[in-house]
PDB file of N, CA and C in Angstrom:
ATOM      1  N   MET A   1      -2.142  16.435  19.189  1.00  0.00           N
ATOM      2  CA  MET A   1      -2.786  17.520  18.503  1.00  0.00           C
ATOM      3  C   MET A   1      -4.168  17.797  19.074  1.00  0.00           C
ATOM      4  N   GLY A   2      -4.889  16.741  19.365  1.00  0.00           N
ATOM      5  CA  GLY A   2      -6.189  16.925  19.967  1.00  0.00           C
ATOM      6  C   GLY A   2      -7.254  17.400  19.000  1.00  0.00           C
ATOM      7  N   GLU A   3      -6.990  17.318  17.713  1.00  0.00           N
ATOM      8  CA  GLU A   3      -7.968  17.779  16.740  1.00  0.00           C
ATOM      9  C   GLU A   3      -8.800  16.605  16.247  1.00  0.00           C
ATOM     10  N   ASN A   4     -10.068  16.880  15.964  1.00  0.00           N
ATOM     11  CA  ASN A   4     -10.874  15.858  15.321  1.00  0.00           C
ATOM     12  C   ASN A   4     -11.086  16.273  13.868  1.00  0.00           C
ATOM     13  N   VAL A   5     -11.830  15.481  13.130  1.00  0.00           N
ATOM     14  CA  VAL A   5     -11.989  15.724  11.701  1.00  0.00           C
ATOM     15  C   VAL A   5     -12.576  17.108  11.432  1.00  0.00           C
ATOM     16  N   THR A   6     -13.508  17.560  12.239  1.00  0.00           N
ATOM     17  CA  THR A   6     -14.097  18.875  11.992  1.00  0.00           C
ATOM     18  C   THR A   6     -13.086  19.989  12.234  1.00  0.00           C
ATOM     19  N   ASP A   7     -12.126  19.772  13.124  1.00  0.00           N
ATOM     20  CA  ASP A   7     -11.085  20.771  13.339  1.00  0.00           C
ATOM     21  C   ASP A   7     -10.231  20.928  12.075  1.00  0.00           C
ATOM     22  N   PHE A   8     -10.042  19.834  11.341  1.00  0.00           N
ATOM     23  CA  PHE A   8      -9.241  19.897  10.120  1.00  0.00           C
ATOM     24  C   PHE A   8      -9.915  20.732   9.034  1.00  0.00           C
ATOM     25  N   GLU A   9     -11.236  20.859   9.096  1.00  0.00           N
ATOM     26  CA  GLU A   9     -11.953  21.660   8.104  1.00  0.00           C
ATOM     27  C   GLU A   9     -11.502  23.121   8.140  1.00  0.00           C
ATOM     28  N   HIS A  10     -10.984  23.561   9.259  1.00  0.00           N
ATOM     29  CA  HIS A  10     -10.556  24.952   9.429  1.00  0.00           C
ATOM     30  C   HIS A  10      -9.046  25.103   9.307  1.00  0.00           C
ATOM     31  N   THR A  11      -8.371  24.055   8.867  1.00  0.00           N
ATOM     32  CA  THR A  11      -6.914  24.064   8.726  1.00  0.00           C
ATOM     33  C   THR A  11      -6.574  24.142   7.248  1.00  0.00           C
ATOM     34  N   SER A  12      -5.626  24.984   6.896  1.00  0.00           N
ATOM     35  CA  SER A  12      -5.261  25.132   5.483  1.00  0.00           C
ATOM     36  C   SER A  12      -4.658  23.845   4.944  1.00  0.00           C
ATOM     37  N   THR A  13      -4.829  23.634   3.665  1.00  0.00           N
ATOM     38  CA  THR A  13      -4.257  22.454   3.023  1.00  0.00           C
ATOM     39  C   THR A  13      -2.742  22.458   3.162  1.00  0.00           C
ATOM     40  N   GLU A  14      -2.129  23.637   3.045  1.00  0.00           N
ATOM     41  CA  GLU A  14      -0.675  23.731   3.185  1.00  0.00           C
ATOM     42  C   GLU A  14      -0.232  23.268   4.567  1.00  0.00           C
ATOM     43  N   ASP A  15      -0.952  23.680   5.600  1.00  0.00           N
ATOM     44  CA  ASP A  15      -0.608  23.261   6.961  1.00  0.00           C
ATOM     45  C   ASP A  15      -0.808  21.759   7.131  1.00  0.00           C
ATOM     46  N   LEU A  16      -1.919  21.234   6.604  1.00  0.00           N
ATOM     47  CA  LEU A  16      -2.156  19.795   6.692  1.00  0.00           C
ATOM     48  C   LEU A  16      -1.043  19.025   5.996  1.00  0.00           C
ATOM     49  N   ARG A  17      -0.650  19.484   4.796  1.00  0.00           N
ATOM     50  CA  ARG A  17       0.431  18.825   4.055  1.00  0.00           C
ATOM     51  C   ARG A  17       1.715  18.834   4.869  1.00  0.00           C
ATOM     52  N   ASP A  18       2.088  20.012   5.372  1.00  0.00           N
ATOM     53  CA  ASP A  18       3.330  20.125   6.134  1.00  0.00           C
ATOM     54  C   ASP A  18       3.322  19.222   7.363  1.00  0.00           C
ATOM     55  N   ARG A  19       2.206  19.195   8.067  1.00  0.00           N
ATOM     56  CA  ARG A  19       2.117  18.370   9.277  1.00  0.00           C
ATOM     57  C   ARG A  19       2.175  16.882   8.946  1.00  0.00           C
ATOM     58  N   ALA A  20       1.465  16.468   7.883  1.00  0.00           N
ATOM     59  CA  ALA A  20       1.463  15.055   7.500  1.00  0.00           C
ATOM     60  C   ALA A  20       2.847  14.617   7.029  1.00  0.00           C
ATOM     61  N   LEU A  21       3.505  15.442   6.211  1.00  0.00           N
ATOM     62  CA  LEU A  21       4.833  15.089   5.719  1.00  0.00           C
ATOM     63  C   LEU A  21       5.848  15.025   6.858  1.00  0.00           C
ATOM     64  N   GLU A  22       5.757  15.942   7.791  1.00  0.00           N
ATOM     65  CA  GLU A  22       6.674  15.928   8.929  1.00  0.00           C
ATOM     66  C   GLU A  22       6.454  14.688   9.796  1.00  0.00           C
ATOM     67  N   LEU A  23       5.196  14.341  10.039  1.00  0.00           N
ATOM     68  CA  LEU A  23       4.902  13.142  10.817  1.00  0.00           C
ATOM     69  C   LEU A  23       5.432  11.892  10.105  1.00  0.00           C
ATOM     70  N   ALA A  24       5.211  11.808   8.805  1.00  0.00           N
ATOM     71  CA  ALA A  24       5.705  10.654   8.036  1.00  0.00           C
ATOM     72  C   ALA A  24       7.231  10.602   8.065  1.00  0.00           C
ATOM     73  N   ARG A  25       7.879  11.765   7.998  1.00  0.00           N
ATOM     74  CA  ARG A  25       9.348  11.792   8.058  1.00  0.00           C
ATOM     75  C   ARG A  25       9.838  11.287   9.401  1.00  0.00           C
ATOM     76  N   ARG A  26       9.219  11.742  10.482  1.00  0.00           N
ATOM     77  CA  ARG A  26       9.621  11.300  11.816  1.00  0.00           C
ATOM     78  C   ARG A  26       9.390   9.805  12.002  1.00  0.00           C
ATOM     79  N   ARG A  27       8.336   9.275  11.389  1.00  0.00           N
ATOM     80  CA  ARG A  27       7.996   7.851  11.534  1.00  0.00           C
ATOM     81  C   ARG A  27       8.722   6.982  10.500  1.00  0.00           C
ATOM     82  N   TRP A  28       9.480   7.597   9.595  1.00  0.00           N
ATOM     83  CA  TRP A  28      10.143   6.881   8.499  1.00  0.00           C
ATOM     84  C   TRP A  28       9.104   6.118   7.683  1.00  0.00           C
ATOM     85  N   ASP A  29       7.979   6.760   7.431  1.00  0.00           N
ATOM     86  CA  ASP A  29       6.843   6.122   6.772  1.00  0.00           C
ATOM     87  C   ASP A  29       6.970   6.237   5.253  1.00  0.00           C
ATOM     88  N   VAL A  30       7.829   5.417   4.693  1.00  0.00           N
ATOM     89  CA  VAL A  30       8.087   5.430   3.256  1.00  0.00           C
ATOM     90  C   VAL A  30       6.808   5.124   2.480  1.00  0.00           C
ATOM     91  N   ARG A  31       5.987   4.258   3.036  1.00  0.00           N
ATOM     92  CA  ARG A  31       4.727   3.915   2.361  1.00  0.00           C
ATOM     93  C   ARG A  31       3.877   5.162   2.137  1.00  0.00           C
ATOM     94  N   PHE A  32       3.792   6.059   3.101  1.00  0.00           N
ATOM     95  CA  PHE A  32       3.009   7.285   2.926  1.00  0.00           C
ATOM     96  C   PHE A  32       3.608   8.150   1.825  1.00  0.00           C
ATOM     97  N   PHE A  33       4.930   8.321   1.845  1.00  0.00           N
ATOM     98  CA  PHE A  33       5.575   9.118   0.797  1.00  0.00           C
ATOM     99  C   PHE A  33       5.324   8.506  -0.576  1.00  0.00           C
ATOM    100  N   TRP A  34       5.414   7.185  -0.674  1.00  0.00           N
ATOM    101  CA  TRP A  34       5.161   6.523  -1.952  1.00  0.00           C
ATOM    102  C   TRP A  34       3.709   6.722  -2.379  1.00  0.00           C
ATOM    103  N   GLN A  35       2.789   6.649  -1.422  1.00  0.00           N
ATOM    104  CA  GLN A  35       1.375   6.871  -1.724  1.00  0.00           C
ATOM    105  C   GLN A  35       1.172   8.270  -2.306  1.00  0.00           C
ATOM    106  N   ILE A  36       1.776   9.257  -1.683  1.00  0.00           N
ATOM    107  CA  ILE A  36       1.641  10.632  -2.176  1.00  0.00           C
ATOM    108  C   ILE A  36       2.258  10.755  -3.570  1.00  0.00           C
ATOM    109  N   LEU A  37       3.471  10.223  -3.736  1.00  0.00           N
ATOM    110  CA  LEU A  37       4.119  10.288  -5.051  1.00  0.00           C
ATOM    111  C   LEU A  37       3.275   9.635  -6.132  1.00  0.00           C
ATOM    112  N   SER A  38       2.677   8.506  -5.803  1.00  0.00           N
ATOM    113  CA  SER A  38       1.893   7.792  -6.808  1.00  0.00           C
ATOM    114  C   SER A  38       0.578   8.500  -7.120  1.00  0.00           C
ATOM    115  N   MET A  39       0.110   9.351  -6.228  1.00  0.00           N
ATOM    116  CA  MET A  39      -1.152  10.045  -6.430  1.00  0.00           C
ATOM    117  C   MET A  39      -0.995  11.399  -7.132  1.00  0.00           C
ATOM    118  N   ILE A  40       0.206  11.941  -7.151  1.00  0.00           N
ATOM    119  CA  ILE A  40       0.411  13.276  -7.726  1.00  0.00           C
ATOM    120  C   ILE A  40      -0.031  13.368  -9.186  1.00  0.00           C
ATOM    121  N   PRO A  41       0.353  12.430 -10.069  1.00  0.00           N
ATOM    122  CA  PRO A  41      -0.100  12.559 -11.461  1.00  0.00           C
ATOM    123  C   PRO A  41      -1.630  12.590 -11.593  1.00  0.00           C
ATOM    124  N   ALA A  42      -2.334  11.742 -10.853  1.00  0.00           N
ATOM    125  CA  ALA A  42      -3.792  11.734 -10.913  1.00  0.00           C
ATOM    126  C   ALA A  42      -4.370  13.030 -10.341  1.00  0.00           C
ATOM    127  N   ALA A  43      -3.762  13.530  -9.272  1.00  0.00           N
ATOM    128  CA  ALA A  43      -4.231  14.786  -8.677  1.00  0.00           C
ATOM    129  C   ALA A  43      -4.022  15.945  -9.644  1.00  0.00           C
ATOM    130  N   GLU A  44      -2.888  15.943 -10.350  1.00  0.00           N
ATOM    131  CA  GLU A  44      -2.647  16.996 -11.335  1.00  0.00           C
ATOM    132  C   GLU A  44      -3.648  16.904 -12.477  1.00  0.00           C
ATOM    133  N   ALA A  45      -3.953  15.698 -12.921  1.00  0.00           N
ATOM    134  CA  ALA A  45      -4.949  15.521 -13.979  1.00  0.00           C
ATOM    135  C   ALA A  45      -6.320  15.987 -13.502  1.00  0.00           C
ATOM    136  N   ALA A  46      -6.677  15.644 -12.257  1.00  0.00           N
ATOM    137  CA  ALA A  46      -7.965  16.061 -11.699  1.00  0.00           C
ATOM    138  C   ALA A  46      -8.050  17.585 -11.588  1.00  0.00           C
ATOM    139  N   ALA A  47      -6.892  18.218 -11.395  1.00  0.00           N
ATOM    140  CA  ALA A  47      -6.858  19.678 -11.309  1.00  0.00           C
ATOM    141  C   ALA A  47      -6.798  20.329 -12.689  1.00  0.00           C
ATOM    142  N   GLY A  48      -6.832  19.482 -13.749  1.00  0.00           N
ATOM    143  CA  GLY A  48      -6.817  20.010 -15.109  1.00  0.00           C
ATOM    144  C   GLY A  48      -5.434  20.178 -15.691  1.00  0.00           C
ATOM    145  N   ASN A  49      -4.423  19.618 -15.049  1.00  0.00           N
ATOM    146  CA  ASN A  49      -3.042  19.755 -15.506  1.00  0.00           C
ATOM    147  C   ASN A  49      -2.522  18.412 -16.016  1.00  0.00           C
ATOM    148  N   GLU A  50      -3.137  17.872 -17.062  1.00  0.00           N
ATOM    149  CA  GLU A  50      -2.765  16.538 -17.537  1.00  0.00           C
ATOM    150  C   GLU A  50      -1.308  16.455 -17.975  1.00  0.00           C
ATOM    151  N   GLU A  51      -0.806  17.492 -18.630  1.00  0.00           N
ATOM    152  CA  GLU A  51       0.602  17.479 -19.049  1.00  0.00           C
ATOM    153  C   GLU A  51       1.529  17.445 -17.845  1.00  0.00           C
ATOM    154  N   ALA A  52       1.164  18.154 -16.790  1.00  0.00           N
ATOM    155  CA  ALA A  52       1.975  18.149 -15.569  1.00  0.00           C
ATOM    156  C   ALA A  52       1.967  16.763 -14.939  1.00  0.00           C
ATOM    157  N   GLY A  53       0.843  16.062 -15.027  1.00  0.00           N
ATOM    158  CA  GLY A  53       0.776  14.703 -14.493  1.00  0.00           C
ATOM    159  C   GLY A  53       1.739  13.777 -15.208  1.00  0.00           C
ATOM    160  N   GLU A  54       1.789  13.883 -16.536  1.00  0.00           N
ATOM    161  CA  GLU A  54       2.730  13.072 -17.307  1.00  0.00           C
ATOM    162  C   GLU A  54       4.166  13.430 -16.958  1.00  0.00           C
ATOM    163  N   ALA A  55       4.436  14.720 -16.777  1.00  0.00           N
ATOM    164  CA  ALA A  55       5.783  15.156 -16.406  1.00  0.00           C
ATOM    165  C   ALA A  55       6.158  14.640 -15.025  1.00  0.00           C
ATOM    166  N   SER A  56       5.198  14.602 -14.113  1.00  0.00           N
ATOM    167  CA  SER A  56       5.474  14.107 -12.764  1.00  0.00           C
ATOM    168  C   SER A  56       5.878  12.640 -12.788  1.00  0.00           C
ATOM    169  N   ILE A  57       5.217  11.865 -13.622  1.00  0.00           N
ATOM    170  CA  ILE A  57       5.581  10.448 -13.730  1.00  0.00           C
ATOM    171  C   ILE A  57       7.013  10.325 -14.221  1.00  0.00           C
ATOM    172  N   ALA A  58       7.361  11.095 -15.236  1.00  0.00           N
ATOM    173  CA  ALA A  58       8.720  11.040 -15.780  1.00  0.00           C
ATOM    174  C   ALA A  58       9.745  11.495 -14.743  1.00  0.00           C
ATOM    175  N   GLN A  59       9.458  12.575 -14.040  1.00  0.00           N
ATOM    176  CA  GLN A  59      10.391  13.088 -13.044  1.00  0.00           C
ATOM    177  C   GLN A  59      10.563  12.126 -11.879  1.00  0.00           C
ATOM    178  N   THR A  60       9.461  11.576 -11.399  1.00  0.00           N
ATOM    179  CA  THR A  60       9.529  10.650 -10.268  1.00  0.00           C
ATOM    180  C   THR A  60      10.300   9.395 -10.635  1.00  0.00           C
ATOM    181  N   SER A  61      10.004   8.829 -11.800  1.00  0.00           N
ATOM    182  CA  SER A  61      10.701   7.607 -12.188  1.00  0.00           C
ATOM    183  C   SER A  61      12.182   7.882 -12.422  1.00  0.00           C
ATOM    184  N   ALA A  62      12.513   9.040 -13.003  1.00  0.00           N
ATOM    185  CA  ALA A  62      13.922   9.388 -13.214  1.00  0.00           C
ATOM    186  C   ALA A  62      14.638   9.569 -11.876  1.00  0.00           C
ATOM    187  N   TYR A  63      13.982  10.220 -10.926  1.00  0.00           N
ATOM    188  CA  TYR A  63      14.593  10.430  -9.615  1.00  0.00           C
ATOM    189  C   TYR A  63      14.829   9.091  -8.913  1.00  0.00           C
ATOM    190  N   LEU A  64      13.822   8.242  -8.906  1.00  0.00           N
ATOM    191  CA  LEU A  64      13.974   6.944  -8.246  1.00  0.00           C
ATOM    192  C   LEU A  64      15.044   6.099  -8.921  1.00  0.00           C
ATOM    193  N   TYR A  65      15.084   6.134 -10.235  1.00  0.00           N
ATOM    194  CA  TYR A  65      16.113   5.387 -10.954  1.00  0.00           C
ATOM    195  C   TYR A  65      17.499   5.896 -10.562  1.00  0.00           C
ATOM    196  N   GLU A  66      17.634   7.214 -10.468  1.00  0.00           N
ATOM    197  CA  GLU A  66      18.917   7.811 -10.086  1.00  0.00           C
ATOM    198  C   GLU A  66      19.315   7.398  -8.670  1.00  0.00           C
ATOM    199  N   VAL A  67      18.371   7.453  -7.746  1.00  0.00           N
ATOM    200  CA  VAL A  67      18.655   7.074  -6.363  1.00  0.00           C
ATOM    201  C   VAL A  67      19.089   5.614  -6.298  1.00  0.00           C
ATOM    202  N   LEU A  68      18.360   4.746  -6.977  1.00  0.00           N
ATOM    203  CA  LEU A  68      18.688   3.325  -6.941  1.00  0.00           C
ATOM    204  C   LEU A  68      19.997   3.030  -7.657  1.00  0.00           C
ATOM    205  N   SER A  69      20.300   3.780  -8.702  1.00  0.00           N
ATOM    206  CA  SER A  69      21.534   3.557  -9.454  1.00  0.00           C
ATOM    207  C   SER A  69      22.766   4.000  -8.682  1.00  0.00           C
ATOM    208  N   THR A  70      22.610   4.966  -7.798  1.00  0.00           N
ATOM    209  CA  THR A  70      23.760   5.474  -7.057  1.00  0.00           C
ATOM    210  C   THR A  70      24.070   4.629  -5.829  1.00  0.00           C
ATOM    211  N   GLU A  71      23.188   3.706  -5.486  1.00  0.00           N
ATOM    212  CA  GLU A  71      23.448   2.825  -4.340  1.00  0.00           C
ATOM    213  C   GLU A  71      24.448   1.767  -4.783  1.00  0.00           C
ATOM    214  N   THR A  72      25.693   1.940  -4.342  1.00  0.00           N
ATOM    215  CA  THR A  72      26.764   1.056  -4.809  1.00  0.00           C
ATOM    216  C   THR A  72      27.251   0.076  -3.748  1.00  0.00           C
ATOM    217  N   ASP A  73      26.694   0.133  -2.565  1.00  0.00           N
ATOM    218  CA  ASP A  73      27.110  -0.789  -1.515  1.00  0.00           C
ATOM    219  C   ASP A  73      26.682  -2.201  -1.921  1.00  0.00           C
ATOM    220  N   PRO A  74      27.637  -3.100  -2.144  1.00  0.00           N
ATOM    221  CA  PRO A  74      27.297  -4.454  -2.590  1.00  0.00           C
ATOM    222  C   PRO A  74      26.368  -5.196  -1.625  1.00  0.00           C
ATOM    223  N   ASP A  75      26.505  -4.943  -0.338  1.00  0.00           N
ATOM    224  CA  ASP A  75      25.634  -5.609   0.638  1.00  0.00           C
ATOM    225  C   ASP A  75      24.190  -5.139   0.493  1.00  0.00           C
ATOM    226  N   VAL A  76      24.015  -3.845   0.240  1.00  0.00           N
ATOM    227  CA  VAL A  76      22.663  -3.312   0.028  1.00  0.00           C
ATOM    228  C   VAL A  76      22.083  -3.897  -1.252  1.00  0.00           C
ATOM    229  N   GLN A  77      22.890  -3.939  -2.303  1.00  0.00           N
ATOM    230  CA  GLN A  77      22.422  -4.503  -3.566  1.00  0.00           C
ATOM    231  C   GLN A  77      22.009  -5.961  -3.391  1.00  0.00           C
ATOM    232  N   GLU A  78      22.800  -6.728  -2.668  1.00  0.00           N
ATOM    233  CA  GLU A  78      22.454  -8.136  -2.436  1.00  0.00           C
ATOM    234  C   GLU A  78      21.183  -8.266  -1.606  1.00  0.00           C
ATOM    235  N   ALA A  79      20.999  -7.371  -0.651  1.00  0.00           N
ATOM    236  CA  ALA A  79      19.787  -7.411   0.166  1.00  0.00           C
ATOM    237  C   ALA A  79      18.544  -7.121  -0.678  1.00  0.00           C
ATOM    238  N   LEU A  80      18.698  -6.308  -1.713  1.00  0.00           N
ATOM    239  CA  LEU A  80      17.577  -5.967  -2.594  1.00  0.00           C
ATOM    240  C   LEU A  80      17.373  -6.972  -3.719  1.00  0.00           C
ATOM    241  N   ARG A  81      18.323  -7.850  -3.937  1.00  0.00           N
ATOM    242  CA  ARG A  81      18.267  -8.812  -5.043  1.00  0.00           C
ATOM    243  C   ARG A  81      16.939  -9.574  -5.117  1.00  0.00           C
ATOM    244  N   PRO A  82      16.440 -10.131  -4.001  1.00  0.00           N
ATOM    245  CA  PRO A  82      15.162 -10.862  -4.090  1.00  0.00           C
ATOM    246  C   PRO A  82      13.998  -9.983  -4.552  1.00  0.00           C
ATOM    247  N   VAL A  83      14.048  -8.716  -4.206  1.00  0.00           N
ATOM    248  CA  VAL A  83      12.990  -7.794  -4.622  1.00  0.00           C
ATOM    249  C   VAL A  83      13.026  -7.609  -6.136  1.00  0.00           C
ATOM    250  N   TYR A  84      14.238  -7.439  -6.692  1.00  0.00           N
ATOM    251  CA  TYR A  84      14.375  -7.294  -8.136  1.00  0.00           C
ATOM    252  C   TYR A  84      13.873  -8.543  -8.854  1.00  0.00           C
ATOM    253  N   ILE A  85      14.265  -9.696  -8.350  1.00  0.00           N
ATOM    254  CA  ILE A  85      13.862 -10.962  -8.973  1.00  0.00           C
ATOM    255  C   ILE A  85      12.336 -11.118  -8.932  1.00  0.00           C
ATOM    256  N   GLN A  86      11.738 -10.864  -7.779  1.00  0.00           N
ATOM    257  CA  GLN A  86      10.294 -11.028  -7.659  1.00  0.00           C
ATOM    258  C   GLN A  86       9.550 -10.067  -8.574  1.00  0.00           C
ATOM    259  N   TYR A  87      10.046  -8.849  -8.698  1.00  0.00           N
ATOM    260  CA  TYR A  87       9.399  -7.877  -9.581  1.00  0.00           C
ATOM    261  C   TYR A  87       9.432  -8.367 -11.025  1.00  0.00           C
ATOM    262  N   LEU A  88      10.572  -8.877 -11.454  1.00  0.00           N
ATOM    263  CA  LEU A  88      10.678  -9.388 -12.823  1.00  0.00           C
ATOM    264  C   LEU A  88       9.760 -10.596 -13.033  1.00  0.00           C
ATOM    265  N   ILE A  89       9.696 -11.484 -12.073  1.00  0.00           N
ATOM    266  CA  ILE A  89       8.807 -12.643 -12.176  1.00  0.00           C
ATOM    267  C   ILE A  89       7.345 -12.205 -12.263  1.00  0.00           C
ATOM    268  N   ASP A  90       6.973 -11.251 -11.424  1.00  0.00           N
ATOM    269  CA  ASP A  90       5.581 -10.805 -11.368  1.00  0.00           C
ATOM    270  C   ASP A  90       5.151 -10.000 -12.581  1.00  0.00           C
ATOM    271  N   HIS A  91       6.068  -9.223 -13.161  1.00  0.00           N
ATOM    272  CA  HIS A  91       5.668  -8.255 -14.180  1.00  0.00           C
ATOM    273  C   HIS A  91       6.225  -8.482 -15.563  1.00  0.00           C
ATOM    274  N   ASP A  92       7.199  -9.356 -15.712  1.00  0.00           N
ATOM    275  CA  ASP A  92       7.757  -9.632 -17.033  1.00  0.00           C
ATOM    276  C   ASP A  92       8.343 -11.044 -17.054  1.00  0.00           C
ATOM    277  N   PRO A  93       7.475 -12.030 -17.121  1.00  0.00           N
ATOM    278  CA  PRO A  93       7.950 -13.426 -17.089  1.00  0.00           C
ATOM    279  C   PRO A  93       8.946 -13.751 -18.194  1.00  0.00           C
ATOM    280  N   SER A  94       8.967 -12.977 -19.270  1.00  0.00           N
ATOM    281  CA  SER A  94       9.941 -13.246 -20.333  1.00  0.00           C
ATOM    282  C   SER A  94      11.368 -13.014 -19.856  1.00  0.00           C
ATOM    283  N   GLN A  95      11.530 -12.285 -18.752  1.00  0.00           N
ATOM    284  CA  GLN A  95      12.858 -12.018 -18.185  1.00  0.00           C
ATOM    285  C   GLN A  95      13.407 -13.234 -17.445  1.00  0.00           C
ATOM    286  N   VAL A  96      12.525 -14.152 -17.057  1.00  0.00           N
ATOM    287  CA  VAL A  96      12.922 -15.306 -16.256  1.00  0.00           C
ATOM    288  C   VAL A  96      13.539 -16.346 -17.188  1.00  0.00           C
ATOM    289  N   ARG A  97      14.755 -16.737 -16.891  1.00  0.00           N
ATOM    290  CA  ARG A  97      15.454 -17.720 -17.723  1.00  0.00           C
ATOM    291  C   ARG A  97      15.777 -18.933 -16.918  1.00  0.00           C
TER     292      ARG A  97
END
């Protein structure tokens, strides 16, 4: 691109968003997408749309739950098993038996 930070000052937010999302998609940068998703409710609240922020949390969690629920490949589920266990240990010790 050859742009420095001052060049970005003259670039529309829409263009910056599109370019960043496309780069993250090409790089398979799930962490960036998660960062953006996690920031949307706060950004909506900062923009004065507190109800929209609450709705975004509900929509995002419902979407992720749906995606994870539709993954039926037993090998994928087994590969994710340690992640589920660690999350329960870290965040709800009452689940550990």
